[in-house]
Coordinates of N, CA, C and O in Angstrom, one line a residue:
M1 N -32.7 -34.2 25.2 CA -32.6 -33.2 24.1 C -32.0 -32.6 23.7 O -32.1 -31.1 22.7
R2 N -32.7 -31.7 24.6 CA -33.1 -30.0 24.2 C -31.6 -29.5 24.2 O -30.8 -29.0 23.3
A3 N -30.7 -29.7 24.8 CA -30.0 -29.5 25.0 C -29.0 -29.1 23.2 O -27.9 -28.7 23.2
T4 N -28.8 -30.8 23.7 CA -28.1 -30.4 21.9 C -28.4 -29.6 20.5 O -27.5 -30.1 19.6
R5 N -29.8 -29.9 20.8 CA -30.7 -29.2 19.5 C -30.1 -28.1 19.1 O -29.7 -27.4 18.0
A6 N -29.6 -27.1 20.2 CA -29.9 -26.1 20.4 C -28.1 -25.2 20.0 O -27.9 -24.8 19.2
P7 N -26.8 -26.1 20.1 CA -26.0 -25.6 19.5 C -26.0 -26.3 18.0 O -25.0 -25.9 16.8
A8 N -26.5 -27.6 18.3 CA -26.8 -28.1 16.6 C -27.0 -27.4 15.4 O -26.7 -26.3 14.3
F9 N -28.7 -26.3 16.2 CA -29.3 -25.2 15.9 C -28.0 -23.9 15.0 O -28.0 -23.6 14.4
C10 N -27.1 -23.5 16.3 CA -26.4 -22.5 16.2 C -25.0 -22.8 14.9 O -24.7 -21.3 14.6
V11 N -24.0 -24.2 14.9 CA -24.0 -24.3 14.7 C -24.3 -24.2 12.4 O -23.5 -23.6 11.8
V12 N -26.0 -24.8 12.4 CA -26.2 -25.0 11.1 C -26.1 -23.4 10.9 O -25.5 -22.4 9.8
L13 N -26.6 -22.5 11.9 CA -27.1 -20.8 11.5 C -25.7 -19.9 11.5 O -25.7 -19.5 10.3
L14 N -24.7 -20.4 12.2 CA -23.3 -20.0 11.4 C -22.8 -19.9 10.3 O -21.7 -19.0 9.5
A15 N -22.8 -21.5 9.9 CA -22.4 -21.9 9.0 C -23.2 -21.5 7.4 O -22.1 -20.5 6.7
R16 N -24.6 -20.7 8.0 CA -25.2 -19.9 6.4 C -24.8 -18.8 7.2 O -24.8 -18.7 5.9
T17 N -24.3 -18.6 7.7 CA -24.2 -16.4 7.7 C -22.6 -16.7 7.5 O -23.0 -15.9 6.3
C18 N -21.6 -17.7 7.2 CA -20.5 -17.9 6.8 C -20.4 -17.8 5.0 O -19.7 -16.5 4.3
L19 N -21.1 -19.1 5.6 CA -21.1 -19.2 3.5 C -22.1 -17.4 3.0 O -21.8 -17.5 1.4
A20 N -23.1 -17.1 3.3 CA -24.0 -16.0 2.4 C -22.2 -15.0 2.7 O -23.1 -13.9 2.6
A21 N -21.8 -14.7 3.6 CA -21.1 -13.1 3.8 C -20.1 -13.2 2.5 O -20.1 -14.3 2.3
E22 N -20.0 -11.6 2.0 CA -19.7 -11.3 1.4 C -18.3 -11.8 1.2 O -17.5 -11.0 1.5
P23 N -17.2 -12.2 0.6 CA -15.8 -12.2 0.2 C -15.1 -11.6 -0.5 O -15.7 -10.5 -1.1
S24 N -13.5 -10.3 0.4 CA -13.7 -9.4 0.2 C -12.1 -9.6 -0.7 O -11.4 -10.3 -0.3
P25 N -11.7 -8.8 -1.3 CA -10.4 -8.8 -1.5 C -9.1 -9.3 -1.2 O -9.7 -8.6 0.2
P26 N -9.1 -9.4 -1.7 CA -6.5 -9.7 -0.9 C -7.0 -8.3 -0.5 O -6.9 -6.9 -0.8
Q27 N -6.3 -8.1 0.5 CA -5.6 -6.6 1.3 C -5.2 -6.0 0.4 O -4.9 -4.4 0.7
S28 N -4.0 -7.0 0.6 CA -2.3 -5.9 -0.8 C -3.1 -6.9 -1.6 O -3.0 -7.6 -2.0
L29 N -3.2 -5.4 -2.8 CA -2.7 -5.5 -4.0 C -1.8 -4.5 -4.8 O -1.3 -4.0 -4.4
D30 N -1.1 -5.5 -5.8 CA -0.2 -5.0 -6.1 C -0.6 -4.5 -8.2 O -1.0 -5.8 -8.7
V31 N -0.9 -3.2 -8.4 CA -1.6 -2.9 -9.8 C -0.7 -3.1 -10.1 O -0.4 -1.8 -10.1
V32 N -0.6 -3.6 -11.5 CA 1.0 -3.0 -12.8 C 0.2 -2.8 -14.1 O -0.6 -3.9 -14.6
I33 N 0.2 -1.6 -15.1 CA -1.0 -1.6 -16.1 C -0.1 -0.5 -16.9 O 0.6 0.1 -16.9
S34 N 0.1 -1.5 -18.1 CA 0.4 -0.4 -19.5 C -0.6 -1.2 -20.7 O -1.4 -0.9 -20.0
Q35 N 0.3 0.0 -21.4 CA -0.7 0.6 -22.9 C -1.3 -1.4 -24.0 O -2.4 -1.9 -24.1
H36 N -0.3 -3.3 -22.7 CA -0.8 -3.8 -23.5 C -1.8 -5.2 -22.1 O -1.5 -6.2 -22.1
S37 N -0.9 -4.7 -20.8 CA -1.5 -5.0 -20.0 C -2.4 -4.9 -18.1 O -1.9 -3.7 -18.5
V38 N -3.1 -5.9 -17.8 CA -3.4 -5.2 -16.3 C -2.9 -6.9 -15.7 O -3.6 -7.6 -16.0
R39 N -2.1 -5.9 -14.7 CA -2.0 -7.5 -13.9 C -2.1 -6.8 -12.4 O -1.8 -5.3 -12.4
I40 N -2.6 -7.7 -11.7 CA -2.9 -7.9 -10.1 C -2.4 -9.0 -9.8 O -2.2 -10.0 -9.6
N41 N -1.3 -9.1 -8.3 CA -0.5 -9.1 -8.0 C 0.0 -10.4 -8.8 O -0.1 -12.2 -8.4
G42 N -0.1 -10.2 -10.1 CA 0.7 -10.4 -11.0 C -0.4 -11.6 -12.1 O 0.2 -12.6 -13.4
V43 N -1.3 -11.7 -12.4 CA -2.4 -12.5 -12.7 C -2.7 -11.5 -13.4 O -3.8 -10.3 -13.8
E44 N -2.8 -11.6 -14.9 CA -2.8 -11.1 -16.5 C -4.0 -11.0 -16.5 O -5.1 -12.0 -16.4
L45 N -4.9 -9.6 -16.2 CA -6.5 -9.8 -16.4 C -6.7 -9.7 -17.9 O -7.7 -10.0 -18.1
R46 N -5.9 -9.4 -19.3 CA -6.0 -9.0 -20.8 C -5.9 -10.2 -21.0 O -4.8 -10.5 -21.8
S47 N -6.8 -11.2 -20.4 CA -6.2 -12.5 -20.9 C -7.7 -12.7 -21.8 O -8.5 -14.1 -21.9
G48 N -8.8 -11.8 -22.1 CA -10.0 -11.8 -22.3 C -9.9 -12.4 -23.9 O -9.0 -12.4 -24.7
P49 N -10.5 -12.1 -24.6 CA -11.3 -12.5 -26.5 C -10.1 -11.3 -26.5 O -9.8 -10.2 -26.0
P50 N -10.0 -11.5 -28.5 CA -8.5 -10.1 -28.9 C -9.2 -10.3 -29.5 O -11.0 -9.7 -29.9
A51 N -9.0 -8.3 -29.5 CA -8.8 -7.0 -30.6 C -8.2 -6.5 -30.9 O -6.8 -5.8 -30.7
G52 N -7.8 -7.7 -32.2 CA -6.4 -7.4 -32.9 C -5.1 -7.3 -32.4 O -5.2 -9.1 -32.2
I53 N -4.0 -6.9 -32.2 CA -3.6 -7.8 -30.9 C -3.8 -7.9 -30.1 O -2.5 -8.2 -28.9
R54 N -3.9 -6.8 -29.6 CA -4.1 -6.9 -28.1 C -5.9 -7.5 -27.2 O -6.8 -8.2 -28.2
R55 N -5.9 -8.4 -25.9 CA -6.7 -9.2 -25.3 C -7.8 -7.6 -25.0 O -7.2 -7.4 -24.4
Y56 N -8.5 -8.3 -24.7 CA -9.9 -7.6 -23.3 C -9.5 -8.3 -22.2 O -8.8 -9.0 -22.3
I57 N -10.2 -7.7 -21.3 CA -10.7 -8.4 -19.7 C -11.1 -9.2 -19.6 O -11.5 -9.7 -19.7
S58 N -10.8 -10.9 -18.6 CA -11.2 -11.6 -18.5 C -12.0 -11.2 -18.1 O -11.0 -11.3 -15.5
L59 N -13.0 -11.6 -16.9 CA -14.1 -11.2 -16.3 C -13.5 -12.1 -14.5 O -13.2 -12.0 -13.4
E60 N -13.4 -13.8 -15.9 CA -12.6 -14.6 -14.9 C -11.0 -15.0 -14.0 O -11.0 -14.8 -12.7
S61 N -10.2 -14.2 -15.1 CA -8.6 -13.6 -14.2 C -9.3 -12.9 -13.4 O -8.5 -12.9 -12.3
A62 N -10.1 -11.6 -12.9 CA -10.1 -10.8 -12.2 C -10.4 -11.4 -11.1 O -10.5 -11.3 -9.7
E63 N -11.9 -12.3 -10.8 CA -12.6 -13.5 -10.3 C -11.4 -14.1 -10.0 O -11.4 -14.5 -7.9
K64 N -10.3 -14.3 -9.9 CA -9.3 -15.2 -9.5 C -8.2 -14.0 -8.6 O -8.4 -15.6 -7.2
V65 N -7.9 -13.8 -8.6 CA -7.2 -12.3 -7.6 C -8.4 -11.6 -6.6 O -8.0 -11.6 -6.3
L66 N -9.4 -11.1 -7.3 CA -9.9 -10.2 -6.0 C -11.4 -11.5 -5.5 O -12.1 -10.3 -4.9
G67 N -11.2 -12.2 -6.1 CA -12.4 -12.9 -5.9 C -14.5 -12.8 -6.9 O -14.0 -11.8 -7.4
P68 N -15.7 -12.6 -5.9 CA -16.4 -12.3 -6.5 C -16.8 -10.7 -6.6 O -16.4 -10.2 -6.1
P69 N -17.7 -10.4 -8.0 CA -17.7 -8.5 -7.5 C -18.6 -8.8 -6.2 O -19.6 -9.4 -6.4
Q70 N -18.3 -7.3 -5.4 CA -18.9 -7.0 -4.6 C -20.4 -6.3 -4.6 O -21.4 -6.5 -4.1
D71 N -20.2 -6.5 -6.9 CA -21.6 -4.9 -6.6 C -21.0 -5.3 -8.1 O -20.4 -5.8 -9.0
T72 N -22.6 -5.4 -9.1 CA -23.1 -5.7 -10.6 C -24.4 -5.2 -11.0 O -25.2 -5.0 -9.7
Y73 N -24.3 -3.5 -11.7 CA -24.9 -2.9 -11.4 C -24.3 -2.3 -13.6 O -24.0 -2.9 -13.9
L74 N -25.9 -1.8 -13.4 CA -25.7 -1.7 -15.4 C -25.7 0.1 -15.2 O -26.1 0.4 -13.9
A75 N -24.8 0.5 -16.2 CA -24.5 1.9 -15.8 C -24.4 2.8 -17.3 O -24.8 2.4 -18.3
G76 N -26.0 3.8 -17.3 CA -25.6 4.5 -18.5 C -26.4 3.8 -19.4 O -27.7 3.3 -18.7
L77 N -26.9 3.3 -20.4 CA -27.3 3.2 -21.2 C -27.1 1.2 -21.8 O -27.7 0.6 -22.5
G78 N -26.6 1.0 -21.3 CA -26.1 -0.5 -21.3 C -25.0 -1.1 -20.5 O -24.6 -2.4 -20.0
V79 N -23.8 -0.2 -20.2 CA -23.1 -0.8 -19.9 C -22.7 -1.8 -18.4 O -23.4 -0.5 -17.9
R80 N -22.4 -3.0 -18.2 CA -22.3 -3.8 -17.1 C -21.4 -3.1 -16.1 O -19.8 -3.4 -16.6
V81 N -21.5 -2.8 -15.0 CA -20.0 -2.6 -13.8 C -20.1 -3.4 -13.1 O -20.6 -3.8 -12.2
Y82 N -18.9 -4.7 -13.4 CA -18.8 -5.2 -11.9 C -17.4 -4.5 -11.2 O -16.6 -3.8 -11.3
A83 N -18.0 -4.5 -9.8 CA -16.9 -3.7 -8.5 C -16.6 -4.7 -7.8 O -18.0 -5.0 -6.8
W84 N -15.6 -3.9 -7.5 CA -15.2 -4.9 -5.7 C -14.4 -3.2 -5.7 O -13.5 -2.7 -5.2
R85 N -15.4 -2.8 -3.8 CA -15.7 -1.2 -3.8 C -14.6 -1.8 -2.9 O -13.9 -0.5 -2.1
D86 N -14.2 -3.3 -1.8 CA -13.1 -3.1 -0.9 C -11.5 -2.4 -2.2 O -11.2 -2.6 -0.9
A87 N -11.7 -2.6 -2.5 CA -10.2 -2.7 -3.2 C -10.2 -1.4 -4.2 O -9.5 -1.3 -4.9
G88 N -11.4 -0.9 -5.0 CA -11.7 0.3 -5.8 C -11.1 0.4 -7.1 O -11.1 1.2 -7.9
I89 N -11.8 -0.8 -7.5 CA -11.0 -1.5 -8.6 C -12.9 -1.9 -9.3 O -13.7 -2.2 -8.5
H90 N -13.8 -1.2 -10.6 CA -13.9 -1.3 -11.3 C -14.6 -2.0 -12.7 O -13.2 -1.3 -13.1
V91 N -14.5 -3.2 -13.3 CA -14.2 -3.6 -14.4 C -15.8 -2.2 -15.9 O -16.7 -3.3 -14.8
Q92 N -15.7 -2.5 -16.5 CA -17.4 -2.6 -17.1 C -17.4 -3.4 -18.7 O -15.9 -3.6 -19.6
R93 N -18.2 -4.4 -19.1 CA -17.8 -4.6 -20.5 C -19.2 -4.2 -20.9 O -20.7 -3.0 -20.7
G94 N -19.2 -4.0 -22.0 CA -19.8 -3.3 -23.4 C -20.8 -4.2 -24.0 O -21.1 -4.7 -23.8
F95 N -22.0 -2.7 -24.7 CA -23.3 -3.6 -25.2 C -23.7 -3.3 -26.4 O -25.0 -3.9 -26.9
R96 N -22.7 -2.7 -27.0 CA -22.3 -2.3 -28.7 C -21.4 -2.3 -29.3 O -20.2 -2.3 -29.0
G97 N -22.2 -2.3 -30.3 CA -20.3 -2.7 -31.8 C -18.8 -3.7 -31.1 O -19.6 -5.1 -30.5
S98 N -17.7 -3.5 -30.8 CA -16.8 -4.4 -30.9 C -17.2 -4.9 -29.4 O -16.1 -6.2 -29.5
D99 N -17.1 -4.1 -28.7 CA -17.0 -4.4 -27.3 C -18.4 -5.1 -26.6 O -18.2 -5.2 -25.7
K100 N -19.2 -5.2 -27.4 CA -20.5 -5.9 -26.5 C -20.1 -7.5 -26.4 O -19.4 -7.8 -27.5
G101 N -20.6 -7.2 -25.2 CA -20.2 -8.7 -24.5 C -18.7 -8.7 -24.2 O -17.7 -10.0 -23.3
K102 N -17.7 -8.0 -23.9 CA -16.9 -8.1 -23.7 C -16.6 -7.2 -22.6 O -16.7 -5.7 -22.6
I103 N -15.2 -7.5 -21.6 CA -14.8 -6.5 -20.2 C -13.9 -5.8 -21.3 O -12.7 -6.1 -21.6
F104 N -14.0 -3.8 -21.8 CA -13.7 -3.1 -22.2 C -12.7 -2.6 -21.3 O -12.1 -1.1 -21.8
K105 N -13.1 -2.1 -20.6 CA -12.7 -1.1 -19.5 C -12.5 -1.6 -18.0 O -13.2 -2.3 -17.5
F106 N -11.0 -1.2 -17.2 CA -10.3 -1.3 -16.0 C -10.1 -0.6 -15.3 O -9.1 0.9 -16.5
Q107 N -10.8 -0.1 -14.4 CA -10.4 1.1 -13.6 C -10.1 1.2 -11.8 O -10.7 1.0 -11.0
V108 N -8.9 2.0 -11.4 CA -8.4 2.4 -10.1 C -9.2 3.8 -9.4 O -8.8 4.3 -10.5
W109 N -10.0 3.2 -7.8 CA -10.5 4.4 -7.6 C -9.5 4.9 -7.0 O -9.3 4.2 -6.2
F110 N -8.6 5.6 -6.2 CA -7.7 6.6 -5.2 C -9.1 7.1 -4.5 O -9.2 7.3 -3.3
D111 N -10.4 7.3 -4.9 CA -10.5 9.0 -4.1 C -12.7 7.9 -4.0 O -13.0 7.6 -5.3
D112 N -13.2 8.0 -2.9 CA -14.4 7.1 -3.1 C -15.2 8.2 -3.5 O -16.8 8.4 -2.4
S113 N -15.7 8.0 -4.5 CA -16.2 8.5 -5.7 C -18.0 8.3 -5.5 O -18.4 7.0 -5.9
Y114 N -18.7 9.2 -5.3 CA -19.9 8.8 -5.2 C -20.9 9.0 -6.1 O -21.3 9.8 -6.9
D115 N -22.1 8.1 -7.4 CA -22.6 8.7 -8.5 C -24.3 8.7 -8.1 O -24.7 7.2 -7.6
K116 N -24.8 9.8 -7.9 CA -26.1 9.2 -7.2 C -27.3 9.4 -8.1 O -28.2 8.0 -7.8
T117 N -26.5 8.8 -9.3 CA -27.3 8.9 -10.4 C -27.8 7.0 -10.4 O -28.9 6.8 -10.6
E118 N -26.5 6.3 -10.1 CA -26.2 5.2 -9.8 C -27.2 4.7 -8.7 O -27.5 3.7 -8.1
N119 N -26.5 5.5 -7.8 CA -26.1 5.6 -5.9 C -25.6 4.3 -5.8 O -25.8 3.6 -5.2
K120 N -24.4 4.6 -6.3 CA -23.1 3.2 -5.8 C -21.6 4.4 -5.4 O -21.4 5.2 -6.6
H121 N -21.1 3.9 -4.9 CA -19.6 4.1 -4.5 C -19.0 3.5 -5.3 O -19.0 2.2 -5.5
S122 N -17.7 3.5 -5.1 CA -16.3 3.4 -6.4 C -15.9 2.6 -5.4 O -14.7 1.8 -5.9
G123 N -15.5 3.1 -3.9 CA -14.5 2.3 -3.1 C -13.1 3.3 -3.6 O -13.7 4.1 -4.7
K124 N -12.7 2.9 -2.4 CA -11.2 3.3 -2.8 C -10.3 2.0 -2.6 O -9.8 1.7 -2.0
F125 N -8.8 2.0 -3.8 CA -7.9 1.5 -4.0 C -6.7 2.4 -2.7 O -6.5 3.2 -2.7
K126 N -5.7 0.9 -2.2 CA -5.3 1.0 -1.1 C -4.0 0.2 -1.0 O -3.0 0.3 -1.0
G127 N -4.0 0.2 -2.6 CA -2.7 -1.1 -2.5 C -1.6 -0.5 -3.7 O -1.3 0.8 -3.3
R128 N -0.9 -1.2 -4.0 CA 0.5 -0.3 -4.7 C 0.3 -0.1 -6.4 O -1.2 -1.5 -7.2
L129 N 0.3 1.1 -7.0 CA -0.8 0.8 -8.3 C 1.1 1.5 -9.1 O 1.5 2.3 -9.2
R130 N 1.0 1.0 -9.6 CA 2.1 1.6 -11.3 C 2.0 1.8 -12.8 O 1.2 0.5 -12.6
V131 N 2.3 2.7 -12.9 CA 1.4 2.7 -14.6 C 2.3 3.6 -15.2 O 3.5 3.7 -15.4
E132 N 2.9 1.7 -16.2 CA 4.3 2.2 -17.3 C 5.1 2.9 -16.5 O 5.9 4.4 -16.8
E133 N 6.0 2.4 -15.1 CA 7.1 2.9 -15.4 C 7.0 3.6 -14.0 O 8.4 4.0 -13.7
L134 N 5.7 4.2 -13.7 CA 5.6 5.6 -13.1 C 4.0 5.1 -11.3 O 3.6 4.1 -11.9
D135 N 5.1 5.3 -10.4 CA 3.9 4.6 -8.6 C 3.9 5.8 -8.7 O 3.2 6.7 -9.0
I136 N 1.8 5.3 -8.7 CA 1.4 6.4 -8.0 C 0.2 6.2 -6.9 O -0.5 4.9 -6.7
G137 N -0.1 6.4 -5.9 CA -0.8 6.7 -4.3 C -1.7 7.6 -4.7 O -2.4 8.1 -4.6
P138 N -2.5 6.7 -3.4 CA -3.7 7.7 -2.9 C -3.5 9.3 -2.9 O -3.9 10.0 -2.6
E139 N -2.9 9.6 -2.5 CA -1.6 10.5 -2.7 C -1.3 11.8 -3.4 O -0.3 12.4 -3.3
T140 N -1.0 11.1 -4.6 CA -0.3 11.3 -5.7 C -0.5 13.0 -6.0 O -2.1 12.4 -5.8
T141 N 0.0 13.8 -6.2 CA -0.8 15.0 -6.8 C -0.5 14.9 -8.8 O 1.0 14.5 -8.6
F142 N -0.9 15.7 -9.3 CA -0.5 15.4 -10.7 C 0.8 16.3 -11.2 O 1.6 16.4 -11.3
D143 N 0.6 16.9 -10.1 CA 1.8 18.6 -9.8 C 3.1 17.3 -10.3 O 4.4 18.0 -10.6
S144 N 3.0 16.4 -9.0 CA 4.0 15.3 -8.7 C 4.2 14.6 -9.7 O 5.5 15.1 -9.5
I145 N 3.5 15.0 -10.6 CA 4.1 13.3 -11.6 C 4.1 13.9 -13.2 O 4.3 13.3 -14.1
R146 N 3.6 15.2 -13.1 CA 3.1 15.4 -14.1 C 4.0 16.0 -14.9 O 5.0 15.6 -16.4
G147 N 5.6 16.1 -14.9 CA 7.8 15.8 -15.4 C 7.0 14.8 -16.1 O 7.3 14.7 -17.3
E148 N 7.2 13.9 -15.6 CA 7.3 12.9 -16.1 C 6.1 12.4 -17.2 O 6.3 11.5 -18.1
L149 N 5.0 12.4 -16.8 CA 3.8 11.9 -18.0 C 4.4 12.9 -19.0 O 4.4 12.4 -19.8
Q150 N 4.6 13.9 -19.3 CA 5.0 15.0 -20.0 C 6.1 14.0 -21.0 O 6.4 13.6 -22.1
K151 N 7.9 13.1 -20.3 CA 8.7 12.3 -21.4 C 7.9 11.8 -21.2 O 8.9 11.3 -22.0
A152 N 7.2 11.4 -21.6 CA 6.6 9.4 -21.4 C 5.5 9.6 -21.9 O 5.6 8.4 -23.2
G153 N 4.6 10.8 -22.7 CA 4.7 11.5 -24.2 C 2.5 11.4 -23.9 O 1.7 10.9 -24.9
Y154 N 2.7 11.0 -22.4 CA 0.6 11.3 -22.4 C 0.5 13.3 -22.7 O 1.3 14.4 -22.3
E155 N -0.5 13.2 -23.3 CA -0.6 14.6 -23.1 C -2.1 14.9 -23.0 O -2.7 14.3 -22.2
I156 N -1.7 15.4 -21.6 CA -2.1 16.8 -20.6 C -3.6 17.6 -20.8 O -3.3 18.2 -21.9
T157 N -4.9 17.2 -20.6 CA -5.9 18.2 -20.4 C -5.8 19.2 -20.0 O -6.2 18.0 -18.7
E158 N -6.6 20.5 -19.6 CA -6.8 21.0 -18.2 C -8.3 21.5 -18.5 O -7.7 22.3 -19.6
Y159 N -9.6 20.8 -17.3 CA -10.4 21.9 -17.5 C -9.8 22.3 -16.1 O -9.7 22.7 -15.2
P160 N -10.8 23.6 -15.6 CA -11.3 24.2 -14.5 C -11.3 23.6 -13.8 O -10.5 23.4 -12.3
D161 N -11.6 21.8 -12.9 CA -12.3 21.1 -12.1 C -11.4 20.4 -12.2 O -10.9 18.9 -11.5
V162 N -10.6 20.0 -13.5 CA -10.1 18.3 -13.4 C -8.7 18.5 -15.0 O -9.6 19.1 -15.6
I163 N -8.3 17.9 -14.6 CA -7.1 18.0 -15.3 C -7.1 16.0 -15.9 O -7.5 15.2 -14.6
S164 N -6.4 15.7 -17.1 CA -6.1 14.4 -17.5 C -5.2 14.6 -18.3 O -4.6 15.4 -18.7
A165 N -4.6 13.0 -18.5 CA -3.5 12.4 -18.6 C -3.4 11.6 -19.5 O -4.2 10.5 -18.9
K166 N -3.2 11.3 -21.0 CA -4.1 9.9 -21.7 C -2.8 9.6 -22.6 O -2.0 10.9 -22.8
K167 N -2.5 8.5 -22.8 CA -1.0 7.9 -23.9 C -2.4 7.1 -24.1 O -2.3 5.9 -23.0
G168 N -2.9 6.8 -25.7 CA -3.1 5.6 -25.4 C -4.2 5.2 -25.6 O -5.5 6.3 -25.3
G169 N -4.5 3.5 -24.1 CA -5.9 3.4 -23.8 C -6.2 3.5 -22.4 O -7.0 3.1 -21.9
I170 N -4.6 4.8 -22.3 CA -4.5 5.1 -20.6 C -5.3 6.4 -20.1 O -4.4 7.2 -21.1
T171 N -5.9 6.1 -19.3 CA -6.0 8.0 -18.9 C -6.4 8.0 -16.6 O -6.6 7.2 -16.3
I172 N -5.2 9.4 -16.6 CA -5.4 9.6 -15.6 C -5.4 11.1 -15.2 O -5.4 12.1 -15.8
F173 N -6.7 10.7 -14.0 CA -7.9 12.2 -13.4 C -7.2 12.3 -12.0 O -6.4 11.3 -11.6
T174 N -6.9 13.7 -12.1 CA -7.2 14.4 -10.8 C -8.8 14.4 -10.3 O -9.6 14.3 -10.2
L175 N -8.7 15.4 -9.4 CA -9.5 14.9 -8.2 C -10.6 16.4 -8.3 O -9.5 17.0 -7.6
D176 N -11.3 17.2 -8.9 CA -11.6 18.9 -8.3 C -10.3 19.5 -8.4 O -9.6 19.0 -9.5
A177 N -10.0 20.8 -6.9 CA -9.1 21.5 -7.1 C -7.9 20.5 -6.0 O -7.5 21.3 -6.0
T178 N -8.4 19.7 -5.7 CA -7.2 18.7 -4.6 C -5.5 18.7 -5.4 O -4.8 18.8 -5.1
N179 N -5.8 18.8 -7.0 CA -5.3 18.1 -8.1 C -4.0 16.7 -6.9 O -3.4 16.4 -7.7
R180 N -4.6 16.1 -6.0 CA -4.6 14.7 -6.4 C -5.2 13.6 -7.5 O -5.9 13.4 -7.9
I181 N -4.5 12.5 -7.5 CA -5.2 12.1 -8.7 C -6.3 11.4 -7.8 O -6.6 10.8 -7.1
Q182 N -7.2 10.3 -8.9 CA -8.6 10.2 -8.7 C -8.9 9.1 -9.1 O -9.4 8.3 -8.4
R183 N -8.4 8.3 -9.6 CA -9.1 7.2 -10.9 C -7.8 7.1 -12.2 O -7.8 8.5 -12.8
V184 N -7.6 5.4 -12.6 CA -6.3 5.7 -14.0 C -7.6 4.7 -14.2 O -8.2 4.2 -13.7
E185 N -7.6 4.8 -15.5 CA -8.4 3.7 -16.5 C -7.3 3.3 -17.4 O -7.0 4.6 -18.1
T186 N -8.6 2.4 -18.1 CA -7.6 1.6 -19.6 C -8.6 1.2 -19.9 O -8.8 1.0 -19.6
W187 N -8.5 1.9 -22.0 CA -9.1 0.6 -22.0 C -8.4 -0.3 -23.0 O -7.6 0.2 -23.3
C188 N -8.8 -1.5 -23.6 CA -8.4 -2.5 -24.1 C -8.2 -1.9 -25.8 O -7.9 -2.9 -26.5
G189 N -9.4 -1.2 -26.0 CA -10.2 -1.5 -28.2 C -7.9 -1.0 -27.9 O -8.3 -0.3 -29.6
F190 N -7.6 0.0 -27.3 CA -5.7 0.6 -27.9 C -5.0 -0.5 -28.4 O -5.0 -0.9 -28.0

């Protein structure tokens, strides 16, 4: 009798471990961002509540392609962040004004940034990112795409440690003095 209990116990323990394991996002991600759309592997994320002619991001749509968030936390004064660290993707839910209760920001992180205030890592995106006809990857430098950004109408702002390019709700940021792209984010309210 003892011999049959041990294997059954191991099977139950293994099943519980597998069910408790955190699912990770798909290994291959294809993200396309434009002023009116955010798609991951062909799934439109801006299918949430309307904001004029645009739509907010739907958490359900994000979970459909990425699985449940690996981390959820409050940032700053009450913005809830849903993070898929293995994918380097974050979305943010508003807490006031017209953004209250709606996911208003989508971010793709190429650099695993650490926020000591929140004690959180951003994760690092390893897939393919296309921002309005422009391919951006983890090794893309700002200087290599500056001309294309200017042609496309992006407003470029330079600070001592950061360069940003902004057009409508899309902003592209560099990482410190390396000139590499750190993150790309889009706001739904534009």
